[in-house]
Amino acid sequence: MRFYKKPEKHFGSKFLLSVNAALEGVVHTLQSERNMRIHFAIAFLVLIAGIYLNLSPEQFMILCFAVTFVLVAEMFNTAIEHLTDHVSDEFHPTVKIIKDVSAGAVFVSAVNASITGYLLFAKRIAGGMRGLLRIKQSPWHITLITLLVVIGVVILIKVIRKEKFLLKGGMPSGHSAVAFAVWVVISLLTMNPLVSILVFFLVLIIAKSRMTNGVHSLWEVIAGSLIGALVALLIFQMLS
């Protein structure tokens, strides 16, 4: 006798719900766990440093794995703590061992990331000034760093404000922030008024669509636009 699995319907909507549920887990961990916020901030700065020091693709991939390993271990640690607290509110030696082991996993992953970072950055830190010159001569480095910092600032504000979703709605508008940052980057790199004006109109269309679709309010779009433009200008002043 053969059994056939019933075909799934509305795959797209279920997939989006799964992604939103996963992001809610990330947001909850960032909002409730101080160590996760510290690890996330350090990871963000380390990845920016990897771009700044012009790591090779293989080295940057190793760095990403090490950083992700720490964040995933911290999230598993948080999940295990919630599970054990739900099962038993009273002190139990076995529960203590479970929590200690999960915390130990985070510690081991952090040590691994520290050693990896040292091996990757030790020789390059001495050549930091040469790295700065390379960035000045490489617009894509500045562009990538600018976009990462803008996205990081938006996520940080949403986490502090305890917004439910990171990618949809809330203060500030992430789409507007990235769009205006791109406009500033293109304007500074091309120095062409016509190109700047055309891109600006496209950016306005993106910002207006966020309000038209009811995703963001006017003030959320304005806040995102100002954050994106100002952060982009600041990064270019620092690195150019």
Short mmCIF file of C-alpha atoms in Angstrom, two decimals:
data_model
loop_
_atom_site.label_atom_id
_atom_site.label_comp_id
_atom_site.label_asym_id
_atom_site.label_seq_id
_atom_site.Cartn_x
_atom_site.Cartn_y
_atom_site.Cartn_z
CA MET A 1 0.00 0.00 0.00
CA ARG A 2 1.45 3.35 -1.02
CA PHE A 3 0.95 6.62 0.77
CA TYR A 4 1.17 9.94 -0.93
CA LYS A 5 1.95 13.15 0.86
CA LYS A 6 -0.75 15.74 0.45
CA PRO A 7 0.60 18.60 -1.66
CA GLU A 8 1.25 21.82 0.22
CA LYS A 9 -0.78 24.84 -0.75
CA HIS A 10 0.28 28.46 -0.73
CA PHE A 11 3.96 27.65 -0.44
CA GLY A 12 4.95 31.29 -0.77
CA SER A 13 2.84 32.50 2.14
CA LYS A 14 3.95 29.63 4.39
CA PHE A 15 7.56 30.32 3.52
CA LEU A 16 7.18 33.99 4.46
CA LEU A 17 5.52 33.01 7.74
CA SER A 18 8.45 30.70 8.48
CA VAL A 19 10.93 33.48 7.74
CA ASN A 20 8.99 35.90 9.98
CA ALA A 21 8.93 33.30 12.78
CA ALA A 22 12.69 32.82 12.45
CA LEU A 23 13.27 36.58 12.55
CA GLU A 24 11.04 36.85 15.63
CA GLY A 25 13.35 34.34 17.30
CA VAL A 26 16.38 36.47 16.42
CA VAL A 27 14.65 39.64 17.63
CA HIS A 28 13.59 38.00 20.90
CA THR A 29 17.13 36.82 21.57
CA LEU A 30 18.56 40.28 20.87
CA GLN A 31 15.98 42.00 23.04
CA SER A 32 16.08 39.60 26.00
CA GLU A 33 19.73 38.53 26.14
CA ARG A 34 22.43 41.10 26.92
CA ASN A 35 25.19 38.69 25.90
CA MET A 36 23.56 38.22 22.49
CA ARG A 37 23.54 41.98 21.94
CA ILE A 38 27.23 42.14 22.87
CA HIS A 39 28.09 39.22 20.57
CA PHE A 40 26.05 40.75 17.74
CA ALA A 41 27.75 44.15 18.10
CA ILE A 42 31.22 42.57 18.19
CA ALA A 43 30.39 40.37 15.19
CA PHE A 44 29.20 43.40 13.24
CA LEU A 45 32.38 45.35 14.00
CA VAL A 46 34.59 42.37 13.20
CA LEU A 47 32.98 41.90 9.78
CA ILE A 48 33.41 45.63 9.06
CA ALA A 49 37.07 45.28 10.07
CA GLY A 50 37.42 42.30 7.72
CA ILE A 51 36.21 44.43 4.83
CA TYR A 52 38.40 47.35 5.92
CA LEU A 53 41.54 45.20 6.04
CA ASN A 54 40.67 43.69 2.66
CA LEU A 55 40.62 40.03 3.68
CA SER A 56 40.69 37.50 0.87
CA PRO A 57 37.37 35.75 0.04
CA GLU A 58 38.58 32.57 1.75
CA GLN A 59 39.65 34.44 4.90
CA PHE A 60 36.40 36.40 5.03
CA MET A 61 34.42 33.16 4.68
CA ILE A 62 36.33 31.66 7.63
CA LEU A 63 35.62 34.80 9.64
CA CYS A 64 31.90 34.61 8.81
CA PHE A 65 31.76 30.97 9.93
CA ALA A 66 33.47 31.79 13.23
CA VAL A 67 31.18 34.74 13.91
CA THR A 68 28.03 32.82 12.95
CA PHE A 69 29.10 29.91 15.16
CA VAL A 70 29.09 32.20 18.22
CA LEU A 71 25.68 33.71 17.42
CA VAL A 72 24.09 30.31 16.74
CA ALA A 73 25.55 28.90 19.97
CA GLU A 74 24.14 31.86 21.92
CA MET A 75 20.69 31.34 20.38
CA PHE A 76 20.72 27.62 21.23
CA ASN A 77 21.79 28.54 24.76
CA THR A 78 18.83 30.93 25.05
CA ALA A 79 16.40 28.30 23.71
CA ILE A 80 17.69 25.68 26.18
CA GLU A 81 17.39 28.12 29.09
CA HIS A 82 13.77 28.90 28.19
CA LEU A 83 12.98 25.20 27.82
CA THR A 84 14.51 24.20 31.16
CA ASP A 85 12.81 27.11 32.95
CA HIS A 86 9.48 26.03 31.46
CA VAL A 87 9.95 22.43 32.55
CA SER A 88 11.04 23.22 36.11
CA ASP A 89 11.03 26.49 38.05
CA GLU A 90 12.78 24.88 41.04
CA PHE A 91 16.50 24.23 41.36
CA HIS A 92 17.54 20.83 40.10
CA PRO A 93 21.09 19.53 39.66
CA THR A 94 20.34 18.10 36.21
CA VAL A 95 18.86 21.41 35.02
CA LYS A 96 21.98 23.18 36.28
CA ILE A 97 24.20 20.79 34.33
CA ILE A 98 22.16 21.36 31.15
CA LYS A 99 22.46 25.15 31.50
CA ASP A 100 26.17 24.94 32.32
CA VAL A 101 26.87 22.75 29.29
CA SER A 102 24.95 25.07 26.94
CA ALA A 103 26.77 28.09 28.38
CA GLY A 104 30.04 26.20 27.96
CA ALA A 105 29.24 25.69 24.28
CA VAL A 106 28.94 29.47 23.87
CA PHE A 107 32.25 29.94 25.65
CA VAL A 108 34.03 27.40 23.41
CA SER A 109 32.62 29.05 20.29
CA ALA A 110 33.74 32.48 21.54
CA VAL A 111 37.27 31.18 22.18
CA ASN A 112 37.33 29.68 18.69
CA ALA A 113 36.20 32.99 17.19
CA SER A 114 38.83 34.91 19.17
CA ILE A 115 41.65 32.64 17.97
CA THR A 116 40.38 32.80 14.40
CA GLY A 117 40.18 36.60 14.52
CA TYR A 118 43.68 36.86 15.95
CA LEU A 119 45.16 34.64 13.23
CA LEU A 120 43.36 36.59 10.49
CA PHE A 121 43.98 40.12 11.80
CA ALA A 122 47.38 39.91 13.55
CA LYS A 123 49.53 40.61 10.50
CA ARG A 124 47.05 42.98 8.87
CA ILE A 125 46.62 45.32 11.83
CA ALA A 126 50.23 46.45 11.40
CA GLY A 127 49.41 47.40 7.82
CA GLY A 128 46.31 49.36 8.78
CA MET A 129 47.49 52.58 7.14
CA ARG A 130 48.10 50.75 3.88
CA GLY A 131 44.61 49.30 4.22
CA LEU A 132 43.24 52.81 4.61
CA LEU A 133 44.95 53.85 1.37
CA ARG A 134 43.46 50.83 -0.39
CA ILE A 135 40.00 51.83 0.79
CA LYS A 136 40.48 55.37 -0.47
CA GLN A 137 41.37 53.92 -3.85
CA SER A 138 38.53 51.38 -3.84
CA PRO A 139 34.99 52.86 -3.90
CA TRP A 140 33.31 49.48 -3.51
CA HIS A 141 34.90 49.07 -0.06
CA ILE A 142 33.39 52.36 1.11
CA THR A 143 30.05 51.51 -0.47
CA LEU A 144 29.84 48.09 1.18
CA ILE A 145 30.88 49.44 4.59
CA THR A 146 28.34 52.26 4.29
CA LEU A 147 25.45 49.93 3.49
CA LEU A 148 26.40 47.51 6.29
CA VAL A 149 26.62 50.33 8.84
CA VAL A 150 23.27 51.79 7.74
CA ILE A 151 21.58 48.38 8.03
CA GLY A 152 23.26 47.81 11.41
CA VAL A 153 22.09 51.18 12.75
CA VAL A 154 18.51 50.52 11.60
CA ILE A 155 18.47 47.05 13.20
CA LEU A 156 19.97 48.44 16.42
CA ILE A 157 17.29 51.15 16.66
CA LYS A 158 14.51 48.60 16.04
CA VAL A 159 15.95 46.26 18.66
CA ILE A 160 16.21 49.07 21.22
CA ARG A 161 12.63 50.13 20.44
CA LYS A 162 11.55 46.46 20.67
CA GLU A 163 9.91 46.46 17.26
CA LYS A 164 8.26 43.14 16.44
CA PHE A 165 9.62 42.82 12.90
CA LEU A 166 13.03 43.80 11.58
CA LEU A 167 12.16 43.71 7.87
CA LYS A 168 8.63 45.09 7.85
CA GLY A 169 7.28 48.25 9.45
CA GLY A 170 8.45 49.98 12.58
CA MET A 171 10.67 52.96 13.32
CA PRO A 172 12.75 53.74 11.27
CA SER A 173 12.09 52.63 7.70
CA GLY A 174 14.98 50.38 6.70
CA HIS A 175 14.14 50.53 2.99
CA SER A 176 14.19 54.33 3.05
CA ALA A 177 17.47 54.36 4.99
CA VAL A 178 19.21 52.06 2.50
CA ALA A 179 17.72 53.90 -0.50
CA PHE A 180 18.90 57.32 0.67
CA ALA A 181 22.31 55.90 1.60
CA VAL A 182 22.64 54.55 -1.94
CA TRP A 183 21.65 57.98 -3.30
CA VAL A 184 24.37 59.68 -1.24
CA VAL A 185 26.97 57.08 -2.28
CA ILE A 186 26.15 57.42 -5.98
CA SER A 187 26.13 61.23 -5.75
CA LEU A 188 29.54 61.32 -4.05
CA LEU A 189 31.14 58.78 -6.37
CA THR A 190 29.83 60.07 -9.69
CA MET A 191 29.80 63.82 -8.92
CA ASN A 192 27.28 64.05 -11.77
CA PRO A 193 24.26 66.31 -10.97
CA LEU A 194 22.00 64.64 -13.55
CA VAL A 195 22.70 61.14 -12.22
CA SER A 196 22.19 62.36 -8.65
CA ILE A 197 18.82 63.95 -9.50
CA LEU A 198 17.57 60.87 -11.37
CA VAL A 199 18.57 58.54 -8.53
CA PHE A 200 16.97 60.92 -6.01
CA PHE A 201 13.61 60.66 -7.81
CA LEU A 202 13.87 56.86 -7.78
CA VAL A 203 14.63 56.98 -4.06
CA LEU A 204 11.60 59.19 -3.46
CA ILE A 205 9.43 56.65 -5.28
CA ILE A 206 10.75 53.89 -2.99
CA ALA A 207 10.08 55.98 0.13
CA LYS A 208 6.59 56.94 -1.05
CA SER A 209 5.73 53.30 -1.82
CA ARG A 210 6.41 52.40 1.83
CA MET A 211 3.72 54.88 2.89
CA THR A 212 1.33 54.05 0.04
CA ASN A 213 1.38 50.36 0.98
CA GLY A 214 0.74 51.22 4.61
CA VAL A 215 3.98 49.67 5.80
CA HIS A 216 5.43 52.87 7.31
CA SER A 217 4.17 56.25 8.47
CA LEU A 218 5.51 59.55 7.17
CA TRP A 219 7.74 60.06 10.23
CA GLU A 220 9.18 56.54 9.99
CA VAL A 221 10.12 57.17 6.36
CA ILE A 222 11.61 60.59 7.20
CA ALA A 223 13.61 59.11 10.08
CA GLY A 224 14.94 56.30 7.89
CA SER A 225 15.84 58.72 5.10
CA LEU A 226 17.77 61.01 7.43
CA ILE A 227 19.60 58.11 9.08
CA GLY A 228 20.63 56.63 5.74
CA ALA A 229 21.83 59.94 4.26
CA LEU A 230 23.67 61.14 7.39
CA VAL A 231 25.39 57.81 8.08
CA ALA A 232 26.53 57.60 4.46
CA LEU A 233 27.95 61.12 4.61
CA LEU A 234 29.70 60.35 7.90
CA ILE A 235 31.29 57.15 6.57
CA PHE A 236 32.55 58.90 3.44
CA GLN A 237 34.02 61.75 5.51
CA MET A 238 35.82 59.24 7.73
CA LEU A 239 37.18 57.00 4.98
CA SER A 240 37.73 59.40 2.08
#
